[in-house]
Short mmCIF file of C-alpha atoms and ligand atoms in Angstrom, two decimals:
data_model
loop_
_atom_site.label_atom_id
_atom_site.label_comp_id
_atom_site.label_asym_id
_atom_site.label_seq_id
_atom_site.Cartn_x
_atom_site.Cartn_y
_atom_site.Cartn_z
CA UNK K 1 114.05 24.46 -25.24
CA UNK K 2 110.54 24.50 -27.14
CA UNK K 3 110.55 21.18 -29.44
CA UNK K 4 108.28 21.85 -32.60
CA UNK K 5 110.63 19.61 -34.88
CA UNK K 6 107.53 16.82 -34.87
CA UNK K 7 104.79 15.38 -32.84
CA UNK K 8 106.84 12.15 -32.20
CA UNK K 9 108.86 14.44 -29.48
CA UNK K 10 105.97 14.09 -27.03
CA UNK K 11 106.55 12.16 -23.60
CA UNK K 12 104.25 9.62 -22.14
CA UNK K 13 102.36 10.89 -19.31
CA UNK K 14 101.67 9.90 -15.86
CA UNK K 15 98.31 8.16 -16.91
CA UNK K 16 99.85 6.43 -20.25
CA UNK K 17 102.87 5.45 -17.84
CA UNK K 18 100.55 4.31 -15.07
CA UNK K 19 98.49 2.13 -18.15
CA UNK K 20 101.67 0.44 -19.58
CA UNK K 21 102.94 -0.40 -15.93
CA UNK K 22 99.17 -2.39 -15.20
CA UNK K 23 98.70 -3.73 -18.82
CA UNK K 24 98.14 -7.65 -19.20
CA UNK K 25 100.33 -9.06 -20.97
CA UNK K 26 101.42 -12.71 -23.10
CA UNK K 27 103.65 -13.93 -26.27
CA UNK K 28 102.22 -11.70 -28.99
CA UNK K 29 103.33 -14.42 -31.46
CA UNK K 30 101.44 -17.17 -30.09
CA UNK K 31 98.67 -14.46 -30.32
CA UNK K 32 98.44 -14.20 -26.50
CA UNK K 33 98.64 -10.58 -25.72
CA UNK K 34 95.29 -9.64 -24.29
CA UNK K 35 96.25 -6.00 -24.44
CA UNK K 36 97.37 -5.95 -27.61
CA UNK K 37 94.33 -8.22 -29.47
CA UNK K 38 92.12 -5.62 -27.69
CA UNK K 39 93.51 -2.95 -28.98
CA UNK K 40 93.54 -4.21 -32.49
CA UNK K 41 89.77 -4.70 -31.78
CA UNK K 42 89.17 -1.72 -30.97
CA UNK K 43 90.70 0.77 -33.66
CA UNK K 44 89.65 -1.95 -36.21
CA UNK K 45 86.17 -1.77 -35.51
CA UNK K 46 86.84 2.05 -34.76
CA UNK K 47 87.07 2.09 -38.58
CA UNK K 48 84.74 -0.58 -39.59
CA UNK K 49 87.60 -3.02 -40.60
CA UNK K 50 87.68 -6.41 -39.41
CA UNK K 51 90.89 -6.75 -38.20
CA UNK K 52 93.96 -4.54 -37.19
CA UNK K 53 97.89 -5.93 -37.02
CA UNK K 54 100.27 -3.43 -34.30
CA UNK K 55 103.33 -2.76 -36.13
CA UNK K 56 106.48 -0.79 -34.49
CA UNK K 57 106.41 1.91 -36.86
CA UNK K 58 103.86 3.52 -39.33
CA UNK K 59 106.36 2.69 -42.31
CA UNK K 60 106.34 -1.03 -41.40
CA UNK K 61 102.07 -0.62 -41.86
CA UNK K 62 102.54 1.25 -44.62
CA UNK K 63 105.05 -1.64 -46.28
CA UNK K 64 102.70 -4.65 -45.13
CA UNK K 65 99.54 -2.78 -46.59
CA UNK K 66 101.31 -2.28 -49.89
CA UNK K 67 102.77 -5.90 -49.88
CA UNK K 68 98.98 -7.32 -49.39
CA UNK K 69 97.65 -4.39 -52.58
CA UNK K 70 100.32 -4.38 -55.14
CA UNK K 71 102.65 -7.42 -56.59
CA UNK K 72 105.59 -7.46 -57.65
CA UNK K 73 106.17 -5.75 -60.44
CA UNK K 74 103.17 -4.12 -60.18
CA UNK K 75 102.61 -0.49 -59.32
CA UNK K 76 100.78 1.70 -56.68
CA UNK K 77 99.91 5.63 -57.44
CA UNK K 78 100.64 8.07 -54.78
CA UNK K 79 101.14 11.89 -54.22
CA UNK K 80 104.82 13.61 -54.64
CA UNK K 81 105.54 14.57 -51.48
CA UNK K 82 104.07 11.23 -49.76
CA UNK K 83 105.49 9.80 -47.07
CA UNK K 84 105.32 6.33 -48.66
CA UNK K 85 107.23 7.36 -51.80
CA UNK K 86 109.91 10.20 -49.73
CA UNK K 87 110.34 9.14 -46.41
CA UNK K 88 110.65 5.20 -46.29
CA UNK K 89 113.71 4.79 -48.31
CA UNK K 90 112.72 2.94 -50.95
CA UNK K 91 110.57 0.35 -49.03
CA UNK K 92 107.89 -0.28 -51.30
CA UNK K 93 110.49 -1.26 -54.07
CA UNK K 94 113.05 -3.69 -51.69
CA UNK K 95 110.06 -5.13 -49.48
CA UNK K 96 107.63 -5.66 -52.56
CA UNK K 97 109.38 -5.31 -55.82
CA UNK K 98 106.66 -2.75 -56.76
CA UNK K 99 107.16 0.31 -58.61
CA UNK K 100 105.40 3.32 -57.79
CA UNK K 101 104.06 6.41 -60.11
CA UNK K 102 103.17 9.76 -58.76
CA UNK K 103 100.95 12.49 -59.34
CA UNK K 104 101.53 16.36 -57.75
CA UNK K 105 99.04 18.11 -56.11
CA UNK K 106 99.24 21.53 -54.52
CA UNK K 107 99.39 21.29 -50.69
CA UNK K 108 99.39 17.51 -50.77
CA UNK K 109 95.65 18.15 -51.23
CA UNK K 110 93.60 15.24 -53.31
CA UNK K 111 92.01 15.66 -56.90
CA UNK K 112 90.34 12.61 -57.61
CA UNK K 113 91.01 13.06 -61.54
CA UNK K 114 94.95 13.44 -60.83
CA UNK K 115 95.62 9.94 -59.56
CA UNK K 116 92.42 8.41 -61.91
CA UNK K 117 94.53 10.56 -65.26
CA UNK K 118 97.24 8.31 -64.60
CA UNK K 119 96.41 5.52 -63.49
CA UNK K 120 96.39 2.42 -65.97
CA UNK K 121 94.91 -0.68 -64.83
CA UNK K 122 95.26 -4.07 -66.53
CA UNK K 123 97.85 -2.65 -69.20
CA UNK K 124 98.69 -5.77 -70.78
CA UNK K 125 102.31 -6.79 -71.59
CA UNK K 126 103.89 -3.61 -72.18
CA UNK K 127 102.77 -1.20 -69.72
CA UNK K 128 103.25 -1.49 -66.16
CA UNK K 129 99.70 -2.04 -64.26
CA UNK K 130 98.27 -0.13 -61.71
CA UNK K 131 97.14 -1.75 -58.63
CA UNK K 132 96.06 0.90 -55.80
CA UNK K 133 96.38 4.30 -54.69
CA UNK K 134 97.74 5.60 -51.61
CA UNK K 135 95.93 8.49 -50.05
CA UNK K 136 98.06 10.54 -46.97
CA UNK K 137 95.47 12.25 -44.52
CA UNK K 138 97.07 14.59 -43.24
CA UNK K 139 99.08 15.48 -45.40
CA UNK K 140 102.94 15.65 -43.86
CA UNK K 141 104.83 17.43 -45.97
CA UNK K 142 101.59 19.33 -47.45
CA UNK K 143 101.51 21.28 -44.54
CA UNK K 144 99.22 19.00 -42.70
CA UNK K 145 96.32 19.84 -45.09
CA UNK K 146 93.27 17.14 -44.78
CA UNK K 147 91.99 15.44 -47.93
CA UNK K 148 88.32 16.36 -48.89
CA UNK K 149 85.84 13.77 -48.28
CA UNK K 150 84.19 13.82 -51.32
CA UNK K 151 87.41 13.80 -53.62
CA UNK K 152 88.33 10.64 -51.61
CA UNK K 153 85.11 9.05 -51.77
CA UNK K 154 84.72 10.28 -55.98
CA UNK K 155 88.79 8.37 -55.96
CA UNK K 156 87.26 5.22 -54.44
CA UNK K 157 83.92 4.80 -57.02
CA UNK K 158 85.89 5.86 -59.47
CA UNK K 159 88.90 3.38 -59.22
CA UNK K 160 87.22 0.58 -58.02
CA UNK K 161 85.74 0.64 -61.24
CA UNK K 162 88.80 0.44 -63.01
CA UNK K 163 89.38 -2.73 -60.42
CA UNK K 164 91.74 -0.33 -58.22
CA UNK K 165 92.47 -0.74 -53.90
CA UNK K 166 92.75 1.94 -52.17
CA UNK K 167 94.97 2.21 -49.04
CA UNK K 168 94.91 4.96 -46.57
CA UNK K 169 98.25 6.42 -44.95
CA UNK K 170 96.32 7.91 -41.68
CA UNK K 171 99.27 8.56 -39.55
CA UNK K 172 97.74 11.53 -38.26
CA UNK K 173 94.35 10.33 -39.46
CA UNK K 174 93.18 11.67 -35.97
CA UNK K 175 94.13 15.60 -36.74
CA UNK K 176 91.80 14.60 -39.44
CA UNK K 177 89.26 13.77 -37.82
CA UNK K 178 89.47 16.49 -35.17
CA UNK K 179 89.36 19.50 -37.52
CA UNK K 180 87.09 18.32 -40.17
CA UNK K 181 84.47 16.20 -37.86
CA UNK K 182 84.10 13.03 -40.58
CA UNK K 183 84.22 9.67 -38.32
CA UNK K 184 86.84 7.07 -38.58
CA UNK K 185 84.28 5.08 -40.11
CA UNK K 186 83.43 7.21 -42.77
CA UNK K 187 87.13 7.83 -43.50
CA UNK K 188 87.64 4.01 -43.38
CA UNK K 189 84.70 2.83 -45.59
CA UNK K 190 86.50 3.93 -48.48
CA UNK K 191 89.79 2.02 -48.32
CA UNK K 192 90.44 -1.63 -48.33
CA UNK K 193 93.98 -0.59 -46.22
CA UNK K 194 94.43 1.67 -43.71
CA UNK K 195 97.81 2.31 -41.61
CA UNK K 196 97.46 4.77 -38.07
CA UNK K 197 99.92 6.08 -36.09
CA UNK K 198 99.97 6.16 -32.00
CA UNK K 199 103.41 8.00 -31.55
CA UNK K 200 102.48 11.27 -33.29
CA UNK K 201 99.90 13.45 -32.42
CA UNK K 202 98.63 10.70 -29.95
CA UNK K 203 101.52 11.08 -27.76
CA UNK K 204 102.33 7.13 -27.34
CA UNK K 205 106.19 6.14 -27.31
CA UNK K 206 106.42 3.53 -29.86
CA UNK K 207 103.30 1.41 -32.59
CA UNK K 208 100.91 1.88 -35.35
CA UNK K 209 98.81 -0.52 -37.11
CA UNK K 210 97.52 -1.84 -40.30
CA UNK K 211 93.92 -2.58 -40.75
CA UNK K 212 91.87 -4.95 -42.83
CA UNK K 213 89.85 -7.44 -43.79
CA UNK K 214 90.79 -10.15 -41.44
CA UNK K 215 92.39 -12.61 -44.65
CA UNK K 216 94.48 -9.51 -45.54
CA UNK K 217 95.54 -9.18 -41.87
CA UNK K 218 96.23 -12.90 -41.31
CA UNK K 219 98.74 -12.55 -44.84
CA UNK K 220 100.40 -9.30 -43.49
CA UNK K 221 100.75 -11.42 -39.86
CA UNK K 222 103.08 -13.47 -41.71
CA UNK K 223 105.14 -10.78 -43.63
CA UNK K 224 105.65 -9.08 -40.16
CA UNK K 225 107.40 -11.97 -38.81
CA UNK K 226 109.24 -12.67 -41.70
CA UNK K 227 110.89 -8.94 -41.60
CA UNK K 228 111.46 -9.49 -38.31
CA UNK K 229 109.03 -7.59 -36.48
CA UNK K 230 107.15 -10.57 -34.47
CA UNK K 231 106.62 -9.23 -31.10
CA UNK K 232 106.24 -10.71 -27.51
CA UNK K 233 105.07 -9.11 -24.89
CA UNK K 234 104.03 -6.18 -26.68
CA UNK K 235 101.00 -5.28 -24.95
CA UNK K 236 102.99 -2.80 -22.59
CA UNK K 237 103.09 -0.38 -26.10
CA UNK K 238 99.53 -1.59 -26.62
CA UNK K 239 98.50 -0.44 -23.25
CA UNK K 240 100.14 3.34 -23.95
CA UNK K 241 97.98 3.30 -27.94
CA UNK K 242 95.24 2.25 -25.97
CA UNK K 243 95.46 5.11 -23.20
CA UNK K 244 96.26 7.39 -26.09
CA UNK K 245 92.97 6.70 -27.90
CA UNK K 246 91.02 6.80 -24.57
CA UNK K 247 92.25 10.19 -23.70
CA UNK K 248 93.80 12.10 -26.30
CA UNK K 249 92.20 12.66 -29.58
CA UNK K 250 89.78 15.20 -28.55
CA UNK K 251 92.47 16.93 -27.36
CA UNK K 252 94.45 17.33 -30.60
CA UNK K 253 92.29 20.91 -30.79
CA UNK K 254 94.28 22.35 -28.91
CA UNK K 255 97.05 21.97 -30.67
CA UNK K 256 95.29 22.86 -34.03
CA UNK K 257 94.39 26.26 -32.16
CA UNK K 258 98.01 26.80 -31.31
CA UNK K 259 99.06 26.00 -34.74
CA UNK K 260 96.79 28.40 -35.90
CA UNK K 261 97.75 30.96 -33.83
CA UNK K 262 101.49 30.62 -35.07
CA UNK K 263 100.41 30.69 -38.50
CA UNK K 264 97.91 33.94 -38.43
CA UNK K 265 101.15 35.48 -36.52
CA UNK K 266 103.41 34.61 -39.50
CA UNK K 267 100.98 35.67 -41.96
CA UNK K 268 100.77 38.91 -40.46
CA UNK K 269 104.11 39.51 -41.37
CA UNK K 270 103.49 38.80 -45.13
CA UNK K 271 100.62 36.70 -46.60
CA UNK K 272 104.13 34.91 -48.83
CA UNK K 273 104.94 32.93 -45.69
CA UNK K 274 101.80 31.39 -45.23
CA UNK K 275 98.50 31.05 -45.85
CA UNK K 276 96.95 30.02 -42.66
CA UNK K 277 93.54 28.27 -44.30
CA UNK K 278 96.30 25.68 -45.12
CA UNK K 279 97.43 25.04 -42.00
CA UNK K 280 94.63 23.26 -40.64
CA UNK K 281 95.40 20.82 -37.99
CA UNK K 282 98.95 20.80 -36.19
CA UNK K 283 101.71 21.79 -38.80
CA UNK K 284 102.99 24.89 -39.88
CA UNK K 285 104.70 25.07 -42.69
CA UNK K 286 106.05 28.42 -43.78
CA UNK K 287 107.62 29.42 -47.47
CA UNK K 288 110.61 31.42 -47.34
CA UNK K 289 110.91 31.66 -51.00
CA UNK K 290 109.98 35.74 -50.09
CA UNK K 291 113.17 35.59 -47.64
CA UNK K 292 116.78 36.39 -48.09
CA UNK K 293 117.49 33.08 -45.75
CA UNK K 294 117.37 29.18 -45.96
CA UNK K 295 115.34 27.03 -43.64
CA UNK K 296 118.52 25.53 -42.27
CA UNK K 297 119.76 29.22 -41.44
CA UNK K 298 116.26 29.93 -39.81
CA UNK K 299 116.29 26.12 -37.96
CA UNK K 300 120.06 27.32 -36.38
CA UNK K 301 119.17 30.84 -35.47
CA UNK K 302 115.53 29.44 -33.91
CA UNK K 303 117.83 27.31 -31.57
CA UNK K 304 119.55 29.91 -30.13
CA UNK K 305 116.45 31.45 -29.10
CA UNK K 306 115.52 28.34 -27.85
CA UNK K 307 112.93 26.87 -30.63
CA UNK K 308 113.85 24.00 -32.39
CA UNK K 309 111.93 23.72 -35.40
CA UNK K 310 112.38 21.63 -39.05
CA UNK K 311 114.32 22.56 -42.06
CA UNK K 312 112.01 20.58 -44.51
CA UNK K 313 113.96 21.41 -48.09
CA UNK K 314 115.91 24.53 -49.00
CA UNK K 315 113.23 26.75 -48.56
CA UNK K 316 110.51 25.06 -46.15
CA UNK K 317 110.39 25.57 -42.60
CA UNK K 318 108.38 23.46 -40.43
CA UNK K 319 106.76 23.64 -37.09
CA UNK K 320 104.64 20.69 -35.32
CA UNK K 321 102.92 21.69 -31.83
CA UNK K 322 101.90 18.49 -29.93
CA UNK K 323 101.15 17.87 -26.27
CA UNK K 324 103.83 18.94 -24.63
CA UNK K 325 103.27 22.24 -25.99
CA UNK K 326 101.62 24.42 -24.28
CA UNK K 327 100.42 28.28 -24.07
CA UNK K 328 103.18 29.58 -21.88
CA UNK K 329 105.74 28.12 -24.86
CA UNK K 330 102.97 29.55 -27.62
CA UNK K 331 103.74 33.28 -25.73
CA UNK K 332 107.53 32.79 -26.36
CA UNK K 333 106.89 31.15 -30.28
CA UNK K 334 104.96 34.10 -31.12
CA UNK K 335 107.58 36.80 -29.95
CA UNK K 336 110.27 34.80 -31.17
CA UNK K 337 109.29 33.72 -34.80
CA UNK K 338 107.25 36.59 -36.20
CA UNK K 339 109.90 39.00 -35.51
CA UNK K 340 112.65 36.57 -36.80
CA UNK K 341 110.75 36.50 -39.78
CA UNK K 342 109.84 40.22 -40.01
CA UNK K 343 113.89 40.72 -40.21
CA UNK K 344 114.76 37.77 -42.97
CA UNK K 345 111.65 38.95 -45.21
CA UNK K 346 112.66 40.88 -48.63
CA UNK K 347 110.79 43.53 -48.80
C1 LIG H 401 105.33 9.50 -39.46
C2 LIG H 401 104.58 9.07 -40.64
C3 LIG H 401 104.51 7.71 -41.00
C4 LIG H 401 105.18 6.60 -40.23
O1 LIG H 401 106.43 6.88 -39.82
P1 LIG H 401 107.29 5.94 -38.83
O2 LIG H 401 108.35 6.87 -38.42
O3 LIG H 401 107.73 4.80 -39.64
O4 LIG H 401 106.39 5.52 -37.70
C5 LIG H 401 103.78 7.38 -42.11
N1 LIG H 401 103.13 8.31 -42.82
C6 LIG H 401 103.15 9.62 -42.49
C7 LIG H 401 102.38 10.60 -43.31
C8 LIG H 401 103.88 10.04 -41.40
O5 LIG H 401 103.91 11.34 -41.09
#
């Protein structure tokens, strides 16, 4: 069976096993993981921030970066189709007591004047204020499109004028990176949060983290204890984020080339499905709004060719490739999908 439902499939290797079996380790809550304070060294000052908190999942970054922006009653801006806002079940609003406002974009892809329209800071007793903006880069459920540098960094002068934060969702911050070539640093410099994810695209089992300045990361230290996610000796997941980093960013080409490939092969069979310009980095995202089926149709006759791909909506199909994809399972995805496509399409 070829997996393409997500990049959170992936196994840990030999080398990430081999790393987690030697790691160092202590009581994370006494602050005595070695592993683990390294790596939250490392990826903080891999972004410029001063500090970095290792969280079990992306969400829980997301929540503690929102808790340390926004107050309660309060609200943060953020795209449609964000994960914060679709895929964390309300979070934001039980954890934080926030509400949250959103702007649509095409593709998940940032306008700085869509957010900065609608955002209204310091409303006064009748309005509810706007605290920050969340920016998602990639964008998930945009097709993993990457947000333009210079909207992000016009959305930062622009809002920090009107006394906004800005907090970065970078789960796949990496694929980012990759395909457009703009450093972690650069990315970082214009949020005051930023959460990253080591169990996508990395290919780690389990963590993410939040970084910060180290007062907001001291605050959010707190918060993750109190929801229950204090950790002990946590610097066997450290050790597998920290392999990951080492030895398998550079690589995530490779699976932007096979993406790629998938997509120019679906857009062969009608520019509808896809255009493959947005389909820069791993996902694949195809439109069958110019079929006569539904994604979950597609997702049940995929598996019994042996593809498992992701019904994302009615009418959205998605595919993630990932490391433990490779071009002998590309061969079969591009005789199987194309053709299965060529046959659903209404001509
Ligand atoms: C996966 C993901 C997260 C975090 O998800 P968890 O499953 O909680 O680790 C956050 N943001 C985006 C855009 C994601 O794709």
């Amino acid at each position: 069976m070829i997996d393409l439902r997500s990049d959170t499939v992936t196994k840990p290797s030999e080398g990430m096993r081999a790393a987690i079996a030697s790691a160092p380790v202590g009581d994370d809550v006494y602050g005595d993981d070695p592993t683990v304070n390294a790596l939250q060294d490392r990826v903080a000052a891999l972004f410029g921030k001063e500090a970095g908190l290792f969280t079990p999942t992306g969400s829980l970054a997301n929540q503690l970066a929102i808790k340390s922006l926004v107050s309660p009653g309060e609200e943060l801006l953020t795209e449609t189709q964000s994960h914060i806002v679709r895929a964390e079940l309300g979070a934001g609003a039980v954890f934080s007591g926030i509400t949250t406002r959103t702007w649509s974009s095409a593709h998940g892809i940032l306008q700085a004047n869509e957010p900065l329209s609608i955002a209204s800071p310091d409303a006064g007793p009748y309005i509810v204020s706007t605290t920050a903006i969340a920016v998602e880069n990639t964008h998930n459920f945009g097709g993993g499109t990457i947000q333009p540098i210079e909207e992000i960094a016009l959305l930062r002068t622009e809002s920090k004028a009107l006394g906004l934060k800005m907090h970065l969702d970078g789960a796949r911050i990496w694929n980012a990176h990759v395909a457009s070539g703009i450093t972690f640093a650069d990315y970082g410099s214009h949020f005051d949060t930023i959460s990253v994810c080591f169990s996508k695209g990395l290919g780690a089992p389990v963590g993410s983290m939040m970084l910060a300045s180290a007062e907001r990361i001291s605050e959010a230290r707190r918060w993750r204890k109190r929801y229950g996610a204090g950790m002990r000796q946590i610097g066997l997941l450290a050790a597998a984020a920290d392999f990951a980093i080492s030895h398998n960013i550079e690589r995530l080409a490779e699976d932007h080339r096979r993406a790629s490939l998938i997509a120019h092969a679906c857009a062969e069979i009608s520019p509808l499905l896809i255009d493959p310009a947005l389909a820069p980095t791993n996902i694949v995202a195809i439109d069958l709004r110019c079929t006569d089926s539904t994604a979950s149709q597609l997702v049940a006759e995929l598996k019994e060719l042996g593809v498992l791909a992701g019904a994302m909506g009615s009418h959205l199909l998605r595919f993630v490739t990932h490391m433990d994809f490779d071009d002998q399972q590309l061969e079969k995805v591009l005789e199987v999908v194309p053709a299965l496509l060529k046959r659903v399409l209404v001509s």
